[in-house]
mmCIF file of C-alpha atoms in Angstrom:
data_model
loop_
_atom_site.group_PDB
_atom_site.id
_atom_site.type_symbol
_atom_site.label_atom_id
_atom_site.label_comp_id
_atom_site.label_asym_id
_atom_site.label_seq_id
_atom_site.Cartn_x
_atom_site.Cartn_y
_atom_site.Cartn_z
ATOM 1 C CA MET A 1 13.000 -8.167 -29.327
ATOM 2 C CA LEU A 2 10.143 -10.166 -28.543
ATOM 3 C CA ASN A 3 11.755 -12.617 -26.117
ATOM 4 C CA ASN A 4 12.189 -10.362 -23.462
ATOM 5 C CA PRO A 5 10.978 -11.995 -20.047
ATOM 6 C CA ASP A 6 11.948 -8.944 -17.889
ATOM 7 C CA ILE A 7 9.426 -6.942 -20.117
ATOM 8 C CA GLY A 8 6.870 -9.276 -19.617
ATOM 9 C CA LYS A 9 7.583 -9.204 -15.714
ATOM 10 C CA LEU A 10 7.505 -5.390 -15.959
ATOM 11 C CA ILE A 11 4.157 -5.455 -17.844
ATOM 12 C CA LEU A 12 2.451 -7.787 -14.941
ATOM 13 C CA ARG A 13 3.816 -5.799 -12.074
ATOM 14 C CA LEU A 14 2.531 -2.539 -13.337
ATOM 15 C CA SER A 15 -1.060 -4.253 -14.575
ATOM 16 C CA LEU A 16 -1.674 -5.684 -10.760
ATOM 17 C CA GLY A 17 -0.129 -3.051 -8.887
ATOM 18 C CA LEU A 18 -1.894 -0.085 -10.911
ATOM 19 C CA MET A 19 -4.908 -1.999 -10.914
ATOM 20 C CA MET A 20 -4.926 -3.072 -6.991
ATOM 21 C CA LEU A 21 -3.914 0.239 -5.800
ATOM 22 C CA LEU A 22 -6.794 1.857 -7.299
ATOM 23 C CA HIS A 23 -8.838 -0.242 -5.325
ATOM 24 C CA GLY A 24 -6.786 0.790 -2.109
ATOM 25 C CA VAL A 25 -7.025 4.629 -3.110
ATOM 26 C CA HIS A 26 -10.802 4.275 -3.037
ATOM 27 C CA LYS A 27 -10.640 2.992 0.271
ATOM 28 C CA LEU A 28 -8.625 5.545 1.630
ATOM 29 C CA HIS A 29 -11.050 8.115 0.247
ATOM 30 C CA ALA A 30 -14.687 5.845 1.289
ATOM 31 C CA GLY A 31 -12.977 4.203 4.062
ATOM 32 C CA VAL A 32 -13.300 0.730 5.336
ATOM 33 C CA GLY A 33 -16.561 0.660 7.429
ATOM 34 C CA TRP A 34 -18.151 -1.936 5.065
ATOM 35 C CA ILE A 35 -15.083 -4.219 5.167
ATOM 36 C CA SER A 36 -15.844 -3.925 9.703
ATOM 37 C CA GLY A 37 -19.565 -5.057 8.693
ATOM 38 C CA VAL A 38 -18.360 -8.141 6.864
ATOM 39 C CA LEU A 39 -15.700 -8.963 9.459
ATOM 40 C CA ALA A 40 -18.391 -8.896 12.157
ATOM 41 C CA GLU A 41 -20.487 -11.073 10.273
ATOM 42 C CA HIS A 42 -18.018 -14.043 10.610
ATOM 43 C CA HIS A 43 -17.079 -13.138 14.362
ATOM 44 C CA LEU A 44 -13.572 -11.367 13.559
ATOM 45 C CA PRO A 45 -12.699 -8.241 14.952
ATOM 46 C CA GLY A 46 -13.631 -4.861 12.814
ATOM 47 C CA PHE A 47 -10.088 -3.567 13.459
ATOM 48 C CA LEU A 48 -8.807 -6.256 10.884
ATOM 49 C CA ALA A 49 -10.205 -3.904 8.273
ATOM 50 C CA TYR A 50 -7.557 -1.611 7.948
ATOM 51 C CA GLY A 51 -5.152 -4.383 7.075
ATOM 52 C CA VAL A 52 -6.647 -4.011 3.625
ATOM 53 C CA PHE A 53 -4.338 -0.756 3.232
ATOM 54 C CA ILE A 54 -1.642 -3.556 3.401
ATOM 55 C CA GLY A 55 -2.972 -5.646 0.421
ATOM 56 C CA GLU A 56 -4.448 -2.567 -1.680
ATOM 57 C CA VAL A 57 -2.024 0.203 -0.911
ATOM 58 C CA ILE A 58 1.162 -0.528 0.123
ATOM 59 C CA ALA A 59 1.566 -4.182 -1.645
ATOM 60 C CA PRO A 60 0.741 -2.842 -4.814
ATOM 61 C CA VAL A 61 3.250 -0.133 -4.625
ATOM 62 C CA MET A 62 6.156 -2.369 -3.786
ATOM 63 C CA VAL A 63 5.033 -4.624 -6.514
ATOM 64 C CA ILE A 64 4.611 -1.415 -9.055
ATOM 65 C CA VAL A 65 8.027 -0.084 -8.124
ATOM 66 C CA GLY A 66 9.792 -3.669 -7.817
ATOM 67 C CA TYR A 67 10.984 -3.442 -4.396
ATOM 68 C CA GLN A 68 10.742 -6.643 -2.870
ATOM 69 C CA THR A 69 8.044 -7.761 -5.268
ATOM 70 C CA ARG A 70 7.741 -11.421 -4.164
ATOM 71 C CA ILE A 71 6.618 -10.179 -0.220
ATOM 72 C CA GLY A 72 4.222 -7.889 -1.901
ATOM 73 C CA ALA A 73 2.935 -10.157 -4.353
ATOM 74 C CA ALA A 74 2.745 -12.460 -1.575
ATOM 75 C CA LEU A 75 0.534 -10.067 0.466
ATOM 76 C CA ILE A 76 -1.781 -9.365 -2.413
ATOM 77 C CA VAL A 77 -2.296 -13.032 -2.751
ATOM 78 C CA GLY A 78 -2.973 -12.904 1.053
ATOM 79 C CA ASN A 79 -5.565 -9.900 0.602
ATOM 80 C CA MET A 80 -7.411 -11.558 -1.832
ATOM 81 C CA LEU A 81 -8.009 -15.073 -0.134
ATOM 82 C CA VAL A 82 -9.355 -13.163 2.753
ATOM 83 C CA ALA A 83 -11.326 -11.157 0.350
ATOM 84 C CA LEU A 84 -12.713 -14.482 -1.857
ATOM 85 C CA VAL A 85 -13.413 -16.098 2.045
ATOM 86 C CA LEU A 86 -15.320 -13.157 3.295
ATOM 87 C CA ALA A 87 -16.942 -11.622 0.353
ATOM 88 C CA HIS A 88 -17.363 -13.746 -2.695
ATOM 89 C CA MET A 89 -17.582 -17.521 -1.672
ATOM 90 C CA GLY A 90 -21.095 -17.413 -2.822
ATOM 91 C CA GLU A 91 -19.721 -16.574 -6.180
ATOM 92 C CA LEU A 92 -17.020 -19.273 -6.716
ATOM 93 C CA PHE A 93 -19.230 -21.596 -8.466
ATOM 94 C CA SER A 94 -21.178 -18.681 -10.522
ATOM 95 C CA LEU A 95 -21.104 -17.153 -13.961
ATOM 96 C CA SER A 96 -21.876 -13.560 -14.205
ATOM 97 C CA SER A 97 -24.619 -11.965 -16.846
ATOM 98 C CA SER A 98 -22.109 -12.207 -19.725
ATOM 99 C CA GLY A 99 -20.998 -15.462 -19.010
ATOM 100 C CA GLY A 100 -18.068 -15.129 -17.575
ATOM 101 C CA TRP A 101 -16.786 -16.406 -14.065
ATOM 102 C CA ALA A 102 -18.251 -14.336 -11.451
ATOM 103 C CA ILE A 103 -14.904 -13.786 -9.701
ATOM 104 C CA GLU A 104 -13.081 -13.428 -12.727
ATOM 105 C CA LEU A 105 -11.695 -10.049 -11.532
ATOM 106 C CA GLN A 106 -10.549 -11.719 -8.027
ATOM 107 C CA ALA A 107 -8.804 -14.399 -9.520
ATOM 108 C CA PHE A 108 -7.017 -12.602 -11.954
ATOM 109 C CA TYR A 109 -5.303 -10.614 -9.279
ATOM 110 C CA LEU A 110 -5.046 -13.734 -6.868
ATOM 111 C CA PHE A 111 -3.483 -15.471 -9.884
ATOM 112 C CA THR A 112 -1.208 -12.686 -11.247
ATOM 113 C CA ALA A 113 -0.101 -11.912 -7.637
ATOM 114 C CA ALA A 114 0.670 -15.777 -7.312
ATOM 115 C CA ALA A 115 2.573 -15.868 -10.688
ATOM 116 C CA LEU A 116 5.006 -12.852 -9.384
ATOM 117 C CA VAL A 117 5.557 -14.395 -6.365
ATOM 118 C CA PHE A 118 7.236 -17.412 -8.081
ATOM 119 C CA LEU A 119 8.441 -15.131 -11.104
ATOM 120 C CA GLY A 120 10.163 -12.215 -9.069
ATOM 121 C CA ALA A 121 10.381 -8.597 -10.258
ATOM 122 C CA GLY A 122 12.749 -9.035 -13.236
ATOM 123 C CA LYS A 123 15.577 -6.706 -14.217
ATOM 124 C CA TYR A 124 13.564 -3.676 -14.252
ATOM 125 C CA ALA A 125 12.849 -3.346 -10.694
ATOM 126 C CA MET A 126 14.356 -1.540 -7.448
ATOM 127 C CA LYS A 127 15.160 -4.709 -5.878
ATOM 128 C CA ASN A 128 14.381 -8.478 -6.109
#
């Protein structure tokens, strides 16, 4: 009963997908204007900010339901790499006030998504 990799993959998928999706839902309501500003600071076009909806809404839904999970997880990896480069590079070698890694949440999303790229969706999914 406890040796069930498919249940483990389901837990990873649901954890990553639901937590990332909440960030996407927030951006659906609040908009992505601030991301456009960050992109402009890096001399990139502001319309690229709408790509966050792929990485924080579409990809998490794919991961949650287990449809093309590896692709959805890869999109989340890309989303997190862009977020790290654009918004969190200054925190890369920093600790938070509680002693944890300053970017531990972003790292969690990045590495969990990377694990799902290699693991796949498991048995409890629409389609691997």
